[in-house]
């Protein structure tokens, strides 16, 4: 059984940084793609960044230049380094782990940026 766990969220002042982790455990090794998305209260979920198995990355315009997605630990963990955080980055951040046509979801981690 595959489990995903996001962590690293918290409360930070504007301009600060956080590093989110998405760790996969169970019978899964590597990924085809991992997507970080976020959902703020009253807003639709939006994708933030993704990384493919070949380390190809892409970012939403709203976070480009501030966020960095990466992977370590033999592709069992994906990180989202978030710098220069803004109040509008406040949301629940979720990762979606895709492997061989199957998507796995975690519970999400709350990020709150105060002004």
PDB file of C-alpha atoms in Angstrom:
ATOM      1  CA  UNK A   1       0.000   0.000   0.000  1.00  0.00           C
ATOM      2  CA  UNK A   2       1.353   3.392  -0.988  1.00  0.00           C
ATOM      3  CA  UNK A   3       1.208   6.314   1.400  1.00  0.00           C
ATOM      4  CA  UNK A   4       2.123   9.930   0.852  1.00  0.00           C
ATOM      5  CA  UNK A   5       2.918  12.363   3.608  1.00  0.00           C
ATOM      6  CA  UNK A   6       3.357  16.083   3.144  1.00  0.00           C
ATOM      7  CA  UNK A   7       5.141  18.057   5.824  1.00  0.00           C
ATOM      8  CA  UNK A   8       6.975  21.310   6.388  1.00  0.00           C
ATOM      9  CA  UNK A   9       4.101  23.744   6.418  1.00  0.00           C
ATOM     10  CA  UNK A  10       3.625  26.379   9.057  1.00  0.00           C
ATOM     11  CA  UNK A  11       3.255  30.055   9.805  1.00  0.00           C
ATOM     12  CA  UNK A  12       5.835  32.426   8.353  1.00  0.00           C
ATOM     13  CA  UNK A  13       6.105  36.157   7.813  1.00  0.00           C
ATOM     14  CA  UNK A  14       6.043  37.623   4.337  1.00  0.00           C
ATOM     15  CA  UNK A  15       9.461  37.365   2.766  1.00  0.00           C
ATOM     16  CA  UNK A  16      10.269  34.207   4.667  1.00  0.00           C
ATOM     17  CA  UNK A  17      10.911  30.672   3.480  1.00  0.00           C
ATOM     18  CA  UNK A  18       9.561  27.184   4.009  1.00  0.00           C
ATOM     19  CA  UNK A  19      10.558  23.806   2.641  1.00  0.00           C
ATOM     20  CA  UNK A  20       7.771  21.336   2.035  1.00  0.00           C
ATOM     21  CA  UNK A  21       8.349  17.600   1.738  1.00  0.00           C
ATOM     22  CA  UNK A  22       6.287  14.937   0.013  1.00  0.00           C
ATOM     23  CA  UNK A  23       7.466  11.509   1.092  1.00  0.00           C
ATOM     24  CA  UNK A  24       6.260   8.288  -0.493  1.00  0.00           C
ATOM     25  CA  UNK A  25       6.316   4.989   1.345  1.00  0.00           C
ATOM     26  CA  UNK A  26       5.124   1.517   0.579  1.00  0.00           C
ATOM     27  CA  UNK A  27       5.481  -0.438  -2.615  1.00  0.00           C
ATOM     28  CA  UNK A  28       6.459   2.425  -4.874  1.00  0.00           C
ATOM     29  CA  UNK A  29       9.851   3.387  -6.209  1.00  0.00           C
ATOM     30  CA  UNK A  30      10.267   6.598  -8.102  1.00  0.00           C
ATOM     31  CA  UNK A  31       7.626   8.481 -10.006  1.00  0.00           C
ATOM     32  CA  UNK A  32       6.568   9.543 -13.451  1.00  0.00           C
ATOM     33  CA  UNK A  33       5.527  12.953 -12.210  1.00  0.00           C
ATOM     34  CA  UNK A  34       4.938  14.678  -8.881  1.00  0.00           C
ATOM     35  CA  UNK A  35       2.802  17.786  -8.789  1.00  0.00           C
ATOM     36  CA  UNK A  36       2.542  20.276  -5.975  1.00  0.00           C
ATOM     37  CA  UNK A  37      -0.761  22.127  -5.960  1.00  0.00           C
ATOM     38  CA  UNK A  38      -2.462  24.412  -3.474  1.00  0.00           C
ATOM     39  CA  UNK A  39      -5.928  25.393  -2.452  1.00  0.00           C
ATOM     40  CA  UNK A  40      -6.806  28.556  -0.593  1.00  0.00           C
ATOM     41  CA  UNK A  41     -10.157  29.037   1.146  1.00  0.00           C
ATOM     42  CA  UNK A  42     -12.853  29.927  -1.348  1.00  0.00           C
ATOM     43  CA  UNK A  43     -10.565  29.397  -4.333  1.00  0.00           C
ATOM     44  CA  UNK A  44     -10.060  26.621  -6.822  1.00  0.00           C
ATOM     45  CA  UNK A  45      -7.087  24.334  -6.546  1.00  0.00           C
ATOM     46  CA  UNK A  46      -4.167  25.505  -8.655  1.00  0.00           C
ATOM     47  CA  UNK A  47      -1.026  23.686  -9.620  1.00  0.00           C
ATOM     48  CA  UNK A  48       2.182  25.214  -8.384  1.00  0.00           C
ATOM     49  CA  UNK A  49       5.021  23.105  -9.744  1.00  0.00           C
ATOM     50  CA  UNK A  50       5.806  19.671 -11.074  1.00  0.00           C
ATOM     51  CA  UNK A  51       8.811  17.464 -11.606  1.00  0.00           C
ATOM     52  CA  UNK A  52       9.075  14.572 -14.028  1.00  0.00           C
ATOM     53  CA  UNK A  53      11.156  11.462 -13.666  1.00  0.00           C
ATOM     54  CA  UNK A  54      13.878  13.009 -15.802  1.00  0.00           C
ATOM     55  CA  UNK A  55      14.077  15.983 -13.405  1.00  0.00           C
ATOM     56  CA  UNK A  56      12.243  18.205 -15.855  1.00  0.00           C
ATOM     57  CA  UNK A  57      10.474  20.897 -13.859  1.00  0.00           C
ATOM     58  CA  UNK A  58       7.844  23.508 -14.516  1.00  0.00           C
ATOM     59  CA  UNK A  59       6.316  26.265 -12.426  1.00  0.00           C
ATOM     60  CA  UNK A  60       3.201  28.356 -12.359  1.00  0.00           C
ATOM     61  CA  UNK A  61       3.878  31.971 -13.258  1.00  0.00           C
ATOM     62  CA  UNK A  62       2.800  33.058  -9.782  1.00  0.00           C
ATOM     63  CA  UNK A  63       5.701  31.208  -8.140  1.00  0.00           C
ATOM     64  CA  UNK A  64       8.361  31.199 -10.847  1.00  0.00           C
ATOM     65  CA  UNK A  65      11.670  32.446  -9.501  1.00  0.00           C
ATOM     66  CA  UNK A  66      10.576  31.967  -5.884  1.00  0.00           C
ATOM     67  CA  UNK A  67       9.803  28.242  -5.589  1.00  0.00           C
ATOM     68  CA  UNK A  68      12.020  25.296  -6.469  1.00  0.00           C
ATOM     69  CA  UNK A  69      10.894  21.681  -6.793  1.00  0.00           C
ATOM     70  CA  UNK A  70      13.450  18.912  -6.384  1.00  0.00           C
ATOM     71  CA  UNK A  71      13.814  15.268  -5.473  1.00  0.00           C
ATOM     72  CA  UNK A  72      16.202  13.252  -3.314  1.00  0.00           C
ATOM     73  CA  UNK A  73      16.434   9.883  -1.573  1.00  0.00           C
ATOM     74  CA  UNK A  74      16.244   7.846  -4.774  1.00  0.00           C
ATOM     75  CA  UNK A  75      13.101   9.690  -5.783  1.00  0.00           C
ATOM     76  CA  UNK A  76      11.143   8.752  -2.694  1.00  0.00           C
ATOM     77  CA  UNK A  77      10.852  12.334  -1.516  1.00  0.00           C
ATOM     78  CA  UNK A  78      10.002  15.486  -3.424  1.00  0.00           C
ATOM     79  CA  UNK A  79      10.636  18.903  -1.952  1.00  0.00           C
ATOM     80  CA  UNK A  80       9.203  22.332  -2.610  1.00  0.00           C
ATOM     81  CA  UNK A  81      11.519  25.109  -1.470  1.00  0.00           C
ATOM     82  CA  UNK A  82       9.484  28.278  -1.123  1.00  0.00           C
ATOM     83  CA  UNK A  83      11.303  31.589  -0.801  1.00  0.00           C
ATOM     84  CA  UNK A  84      10.109  35.191  -0.722  1.00  0.00           C
ATOM     85  CA  UNK A  85       6.720  34.034   0.474  1.00  0.00           C
ATOM     86  CA  UNK A  86       3.740  36.344   0.070  1.00  0.00           C
ATOM     87  CA  UNK A  87       0.413  36.416   1.899  1.00  0.00           C
ATOM     88  CA  UNK A  88      -1.259  35.217  -1.295  1.00  0.00           C
ATOM     89  CA  UNK A  89       0.760  31.994  -1.021  1.00  0.00           C
ATOM     90  CA  UNK A  90      -1.364  31.048   1.986  1.00  0.00           C
ATOM     91  CA  UNK A  91      -3.086  27.738   1.214  1.00  0.00           C
ATOM     92  CA  UNK A  92      -3.133  24.020   1.870  1.00  0.00           C
ATOM     93  CA  UNK A  93      -0.374  22.506  -0.245  1.00  0.00           C
ATOM     94  CA  UNK A  94      -0.856  19.016  -1.610  1.00  0.00           C
ATOM     95  CA  UNK A  95       1.285  16.683  -3.640  1.00  0.00           C
ATOM     96  CA  UNK A  96       0.096  14.238  -6.255  1.00  0.00           C
ATOM     97  CA  UNK A  97       2.419  11.324  -6.962  1.00  0.00           C
ATOM     98  CA  UNK A  98       1.883   9.653 -10.327  1.00  0.00           C
ATOM     99  CA  UNK A  99       3.345   6.295 -11.232  1.00  0.00           C
ATOM    100  CA  UNK A 100       2.296   3.989 -14.071  1.00  0.00           C
ATOM    101  CA  UNK A 101      -1.023   5.741 -14.558  1.00  0.00           C
ATOM    102  CA  UNK A 102      -1.999   5.723 -10.881  1.00  0.00           C
ATOM    103  CA  UNK A 103      -2.219   8.905  -8.790  1.00  0.00           C
ATOM    104  CA  UNK A 104      -1.599   8.994  -5.079  1.00  0.00           C
ATOM    105  CA  UNK A 105      -2.592  11.872  -2.804  1.00  0.00           C
ATOM    106  CA  UNK A 106      -1.523  13.035   0.612  1.00  0.00           C
ATOM    107  CA  UNK A 107      -3.441  14.934   3.267  1.00  0.00           C
ATOM    108  CA  UNK A 108      -1.807  18.270   2.556  1.00  0.00           C
ATOM    109  CA  UNK A 109       0.104  20.714   4.707  1.00  0.00           C
ATOM    110  CA  UNK A 110      -1.040  24.199   5.682  1.00  0.00           C
ATOM    111  CA  UNK A 111       1.094  27.187   4.766  1.00  0.00           C
ATOM    112  CA  UNK A 112       0.148  30.534   6.257  1.00  0.00           C
ATOM    113  CA  UNK A 113       2.032  33.703   5.323  1.00  0.00           C
ATOM    114  CA  UNK A 114       1.388  36.747   7.473  1.00  0.00           C
ATOM    115  CA  UNK A 115       1.803  40.287   6.197  1.00  0.00           C
TER     116      UNK A 115
END
